[in-house]
């Protein structure tokens, strides 16, 4: 009976020893996986930030170009409208017949 208890204790000790090794291995793997995850996450954040910055720069460039284009178009419209108003004023002062102008244009 005493020998059986010793054998059982030896078996239990061996199993505990194996479990400790397995737990240590799992802890090592977990640490490695956590570090890998942190590295990947950091890399993804950096890549995403770089893409966001690039998109912001492109958006700023395009917005600036559109703003300049809108200013040029407005200046053209302003000039053309001013010319049309001046021409209309001139025609009124000279009392030019509008119908005669229309027929001449056709």
mmCIF file with all atom_site columns, C-alpha atoms in Angstrom:
data_model
loop_
_atom_site.group_PDB
_atom_site.id
_atom_site.type_symbol
_atom_site.label_atom_id
_atom_site.label_alt_id
_atom_site.label_comp_id
_atom_site.label_asym_id
_atom_site.label_entity_id
_atom_site.label_seq_id
_atom_site.pdbx_PDB_ins_code
_atom_site.Cartn_x
_atom_site.Cartn_y
_atom_site.Cartn_z
_atom_site.occupancy
_atom_site.B_iso_or_equiv
_atom_site.pdbx_formal_charge
_atom_site.auth_seq_id
_atom_site.auth_comp_id
_atom_site.auth_asym_id
_atom_site.auth_atom_id
_atom_site.pdbx_PDB_model_num
ATOM 1   C CA . UNK A 1 1   ? 0.000   0.000   0.000   1.00 0.00 ? 1   UNK A CA 1
ATOM 2   C CA . UNK A 1 2   ? 2.820   2.344   0.858   1.00 0.00 ? 2   UNK A CA 1
ATOM 3   C CA . UNK A 1 3   ? 4.507   1.602   -2.447  1.00 0.00 ? 3   UNK A CA 1
ATOM 4   C CA . UNK A 1 4   ? 1.283   2.342   -4.328  1.00 0.00 ? 4   UNK A CA 1
ATOM 5   C CA . UNK A 1 5   ? 1.045   5.730   -2.610  1.00 0.00 ? 5   UNK A CA 1
ATOM 6   C CA . UNK A 1 6   ? 4.650   6.473   -3.534  1.00 0.00 ? 6   UNK A CA 1
ATOM 7   C CA . UNK A 1 7   ? 3.954   5.482   -7.136  1.00 0.00 ? 7   UNK A CA 1
ATOM 8   C CA . UNK A 1 8   ? 0.839   7.662   -7.221  1.00 0.00 ? 8   UNK A CA 1
ATOM 9   C CA . UNK A 1 9   ? 2.746   10.585  -5.722  1.00 0.00 ? 9   UNK A CA 1
ATOM 10  C CA . UNK A 1 10  ? 5.508   10.091  -8.272  1.00 0.00 ? 10  UNK A CA 1
ATOM 11  C CA . UNK A 1 11  ? 2.949   10.075  -11.092 1.00 0.00 ? 11  UNK A CA 1
ATOM 12  C CA . UNK A 1 12  ? 1.267   13.177  -9.691  1.00 0.00 ? 12  UNK A CA 1
ATOM 13  C CA . UNK A 1 13  ? 4.656   14.888  -9.363  1.00 0.00 ? 13  UNK A CA 1
ATOM 14  C CA . UNK A 1 14  ? 5.515   14.018  -12.987 1.00 0.00 ? 14  UNK A CA 1
ATOM 15  C CA . UNK A 1 15  ? 2.158   15.313  -14.212 1.00 0.00 ? 15  UNK A CA 1
ATOM 16  C CA . UNK A 1 16  ? 2.553   18.528  -12.233 1.00 0.00 ? 16  UNK A CA 1
ATOM 17  C CA . UNK A 1 17  ? 6.058   18.888  -13.637 1.00 0.00 ? 17  UNK A CA 1
ATOM 18  C CA . UNK A 1 18  ? 4.725   18.424  -17.199 1.00 0.00 ? 18  UNK A CA 1
ATOM 19  C CA . UNK A 1 19  ? 1.920   20.886  -16.512 1.00 0.00 ? 19  UNK A CA 1
ATOM 20  C CA . UNK A 1 20  ? 4.434   23.459  -15.293 1.00 0.00 ? 20  UNK A CA 1
ATOM 21  C CA . UNK A 1 21  ? 6.428   23.028  -18.497 1.00 0.00 ? 21  UNK A CA 1
ATOM 22  C CA . UNK A 1 22  ? 3.278   23.379  -20.594 1.00 0.00 ? 22  UNK A CA 1
ATOM 23  C CA . UNK A 1 23  ? 2.176   26.458  -18.659 1.00 0.00 ? 23  UNK A CA 1
ATOM 24  C CA . UNK A 1 24  ? 5.620   28.002  -19.101 1.00 0.00 ? 24  UNK A CA 1
ATOM 25  C CA . UNK A 1 25  ? 5.472   27.271  -22.837 1.00 0.00 ? 25  UNK A CA 1
ATOM 26  C CA . UNK A 1 26  ? 1.994   28.792  -23.048 1.00 0.00 ? 26  UNK A CA 1
ATOM 27  C CA . UNK A 1 27  ? 3.168   31.886  -21.191 1.00 0.00 ? 27  UNK A CA 1
ATOM 28  C CA . UNK A 1 28  ? 6.093   32.219  -23.589 1.00 0.00 ? 28  UNK A CA 1
ATOM 29  C CA . UNK A 1 29  ? 3.823   31.801  -26.609 1.00 0.00 ? 29  UNK A CA 1
ATOM 30  C CA . UNK A 1 30  ? 1.327   34.279  -25.189 1.00 0.00 ? 30  UNK A CA 1
ATOM 31  C CA . UNK A 1 31  ? 4.054   36.837  -24.589 1.00 0.00 ? 31  UNK A CA 1
ATOM 32  C CA . UNK A 1 32  ? 5.402   36.317  -28.090 1.00 0.00 ? 32  UNK A CA 1
ATOM 33  C CA . UNK A 1 33  ? 1.939   36.625  -29.636 1.00 0.00 ? 33  UNK A CA 1
ATOM 34  C CA . UNK A 1 34  ? 1.203   39.766  -27.616 1.00 0.00 ? 34  UNK A CA 1
ATOM 35  C CA . UNK A 1 35  ? 4.473   41.364  -28.724 1.00 0.00 ? 35  UNK A CA 1
ATOM 36  C CA . UNK A 1 36  ? 3.786   40.400  -32.335 1.00 0.00 ? 36  UNK A CA 1
ATOM 37  C CA . UNK A 1 37  ? 0.287   41.848  -32.090 1.00 0.00 ? 37  UNK A CA 1
ATOM 38  C CA . UNK A 1 38  ? 1.638   45.096  -30.640 1.00 0.00 ? 38  UNK A CA 1
ATOM 39  C CA . UNK A 1 39  ? 4.234   45.313  -33.415 1.00 0.00 ? 39  UNK A CA 1
ATOM 40  C CA . UNK A 1 40  ? 1.632   44.723  -36.106 1.00 0.00 ? 40  UNK A CA 1
ATOM 41  C CA . UNK A 1 41  ? -0.793  47.161  -34.517 1.00 0.00 ? 41  UNK A CA 1
ATOM 42  C CA . UNK A 1 42  ? 1.881   49.844  -34.341 1.00 0.00 ? 42  UNK A CA 1
ATOM 43  C CA . UNK A 1 43  ? 2.838   49.197  -37.951 1.00 0.00 ? 43  UNK A CA 1
ATOM 44  C CA . UNK A 1 44  ? -0.798  49.400  -39.066 1.00 0.00 ? 44  UNK A CA 1
ATOM 45  C CA . UNK A 1 45  ? -1.301  52.636  -37.129 1.00 0.00 ? 45  UNK A CA 1
ATOM 46  C CA . UNK A 1 46  ? 1.785   54.153  -38.734 1.00 0.00 ? 46  UNK A CA 1
ATOM 47  C CA . UNK A 1 47  ? 0.719   53.042  -42.220 1.00 0.00 ? 47  UNK A CA 1
ATOM 48  C CA . UNK A 1 48  ? -2.791  54.357  -41.672 1.00 0.00 ? 48  UNK A CA 1
ATOM 49  C CA . UNK A 1 49  ? -1.492  57.683  -40.379 1.00 0.00 ? 49  UNK A CA 1
ATOM 50  C CA . UNK A 1 50  ? 0.802   57.983  -43.410 1.00 0.00 ? 50  UNK A CA 1
ATOM 51  C CA . UNK A 1 51  ? -2.132  57.324  -45.745 1.00 0.00 ? 51  UNK A CA 1
ATOM 52  C CA . UNK A 1 52  ? -4.312  59.830  -43.896 1.00 0.00 ? 52  UNK A CA 1
ATOM 53  C CA . UNK A 1 53  ? -1.567  62.454  -44.142 1.00 0.00 ? 53  UNK A CA 1
ATOM 54  C CA . UNK A 1 54  ? -1.135  61.755  -47.850 1.00 0.00 ? 54  UNK A CA 1
ATOM 55  C CA . UNK A 1 55  ? -4.882  62.056  -48.444 1.00 0.00 ? 55  UNK A CA 1
ATOM 56  C CA . UNK A 1 56  ? -5.015  65.316  -46.488 1.00 0.00 ? 56  UNK A CA 1
ATOM 57  C CA . UNK A 1 57  ? -2.166  66.756  -48.556 1.00 0.00 ? 57  UNK A CA 1
ATOM 58  C CA . UNK A 1 58  ? -3.884  65.717  -51.785 1.00 0.00 ? 58  UNK A CA 1
ATOM 59  C CA . UNK A 1 59  ? -7.179  67.173  -50.568 1.00 0.00 ? 59  UNK A CA 1
ATOM 60  C CA . UNK A 1 60  ? -5.466  70.446  -49.653 1.00 0.00 ? 60  UNK A CA 1
ATOM 61  C CA . UNK A 1 61  ? -3.822  70.631  -53.102 1.00 0.00 ? 61  UNK A CA 1
ATOM 62  C CA . UNK A 1 62  ? -7.077  69.956  -54.925 1.00 0.00 ? 62  UNK A CA 1
ATOM 63  C CA . UNK A 1 63  ? -9.040  72.356  -52.731 1.00 0.00 ? 63  UNK A CA 1
ATOM 64  C CA . UNK A 1 64  ? -6.464  75.071  -53.355 1.00 0.00 ? 64  UNK A CA 1
ATOM 65  C CA . UNK A 1 65  ? -6.574  74.441  -57.108 1.00 0.00 ? 65  UNK A CA 1
ATOM 66  C CA . UNK A 1 66  ? -10.384 74.561  -57.113 1.00 0.00 ? 66  UNK A CA 1
ATOM 67  C CA . UNK A 1 67  ? -10.319 77.768  -55.069 1.00 0.00 ? 67  UNK A CA 1
ATOM 68  C CA . UNK A 1 68  ? -7.926  79.417  -57.540 1.00 0.00 ? 68  UNK A CA 1
ATOM 69  C CA . UNK A 1 69  ? -10.028 78.228  -60.463 1.00 0.00 ? 69  UNK A CA 1
ATOM 70  C CA . UNK A 1 70  ? -13.203 79.583  -58.840 1.00 0.00 ? 70  UNK A CA 1
ATOM 71  C CA . UNK A 1 71  ? -11.504 82.956  -58.267 1.00 0.00 ? 71  UNK A CA 1
ATOM 72  C CA . UNK A 1 72  ? -10.425 83.115  -61.931 1.00 0.00 ? 72  UNK A CA 1
ATOM 73  C CA . UNK A 1 73  ? -13.940 82.246  -63.112 1.00 0.00 ? 73  UNK A CA 1
ATOM 74  C CA . UNK A 1 74  ? -15.438 84.853  -60.817 1.00 0.00 ? 74  UNK A CA 1
ATOM 75  C CA . UNK A 1 75  ? -13.045 87.503  -62.153 1.00 0.00 ? 75  UNK A CA 1
ATOM 76  C CA . UNK A 1 76  ? -14.026 86.571  -65.715 1.00 0.00 ? 76  UNK A CA 1
ATOM 77  C CA . UNK A 1 77  ? -17.721 86.744  -64.852 1.00 0.00 ? 77  UNK A CA 1
ATOM 78  C CA . UNK A 1 78  ? -17.222 90.046  -63.069 1.00 0.00 ? 78  UNK A CA 1
ATOM 79  C CA . UNK A 1 79  ? -15.367 91.493  -66.060 1.00 0.00 ? 79  UNK A CA 1
ATOM 80  C CA . UNK A 1 80  ? -17.925 90.189  -68.571 1.00 0.00 ? 80  UNK A CA 1
ATOM 81  C CA . UNK A 1 81  ? -20.850 91.418  -66.496 1.00 0.00 ? 81  UNK A CA 1
ATOM 82  C CA . UNK A 1 82  ? -19.200 94.814  -66.096 1.00 0.00 ? 82  UNK A CA 1
ATOM 83  C CA . UNK A 1 83  ? -18.696 95.000  -69.846 1.00 0.00 ? 83  UNK A CA 1
ATOM 84  C CA . UNK A 1 84  ? -22.294 94.011  -70.526 1.00 0.00 ? 84  UNK A CA 1
ATOM 85  C CA . UNK A 1 85  ? -23.573 96.625  -68.084 1.00 0.00 ? 85  UNK A CA 1
ATOM 86  C CA . UNK A 1 86  ? -21.351 99.286  -69.634 1.00 0.00 ? 86  UNK A CA 1
ATOM 87  C CA . UNK A 1 87  ? -22.561 98.300  -73.114 1.00 0.00 ? 87  UNK A CA 1
ATOM 88  C CA . UNK A 1 88  ? -26.190 98.420  -71.973 1.00 0.00 ? 88  UNK A CA 1
ATOM 89  C CA . UNK A 1 89  ? -25.616 101.845 -70.436 1.00 0.00 ? 89  UNK A CA 1
ATOM 90  C CA . UNK A 1 90  ? -23.963 103.044 -73.641 1.00 0.00 ? 90  UNK A CA 1
ATOM 91  C CA . UNK A 1 91  ? -26.893 101.804 -75.717 1.00 0.00 ? 91  UNK A CA 1
ATOM 92  C CA . UNK A 1 92  ? -29.362 103.557 -73.437 1.00 0.00 ? 92  UNK A CA 1
ATOM 93  C CA . UNK A 1 93  ? -27.420 106.817 -73.589 1.00 0.00 ? 93  UNK A CA 1
ATOM 94  C CA . UNK A 1 94  ? -27.242 106.673 -77.373 1.00 0.00 ? 94  UNK A CA 1
ATOM 95  C CA . UNK A 1 95  ? -30.902 105.638 -77.515 1.00 0.00 ? 95  UNK A CA 1
ATOM 96  C CA . UNK A 1 96  ? -30.139 102.763 -79.833 1.00 0.00 ? 96  UNK A CA 1
ATOM 97  C CA . UNK A 1 97  ? -33.170 100.841 -81.033 1.00 0.00 ? 97  UNK A CA 1
ATOM 98  C CA . UNK A 1 98  ? -33.084 97.400  -79.452 1.00 0.00 ? 98  UNK A CA 1
ATOM 99  C CA . UNK A 1 99  ? -35.135 95.842  -82.201 1.00 0.00 ? 99  UNK A CA 1
ATOM 100 C CA . UNK A 1 100 ? -32.757 97.147  -84.834 1.00 0.00 ? 100 UNK A CA 1
ATOM 101 C CA . UNK A 1 101 ? -29.835 95.640  -82.912 1.00 0.00 ? 101 UNK A CA 1
ATOM 102 C CA . UNK A 1 102 ? -31.573 92.278  -82.669 1.00 0.00 ? 102 UNK A CA 1
ATOM 103 C CA . UNK A 1 103 ? -32.260 92.243  -86.389 1.00 0.00 ? 103 UNK A CA 1
ATOM 104 C CA . UNK A 1 104 ? -28.708 93.270  -87.156 1.00 0.00 ? 104 UNK A CA 1
ATOM 105 C CA . UNK A 1 105 ? -27.380 90.468  -84.974 1.00 0.00 ? 105 UNK A CA 1
ATOM 106 C CA . UNK A 1 106 ? -29.508 87.890  -86.777 1.00 0.00 ? 106 UNK A CA 1
#
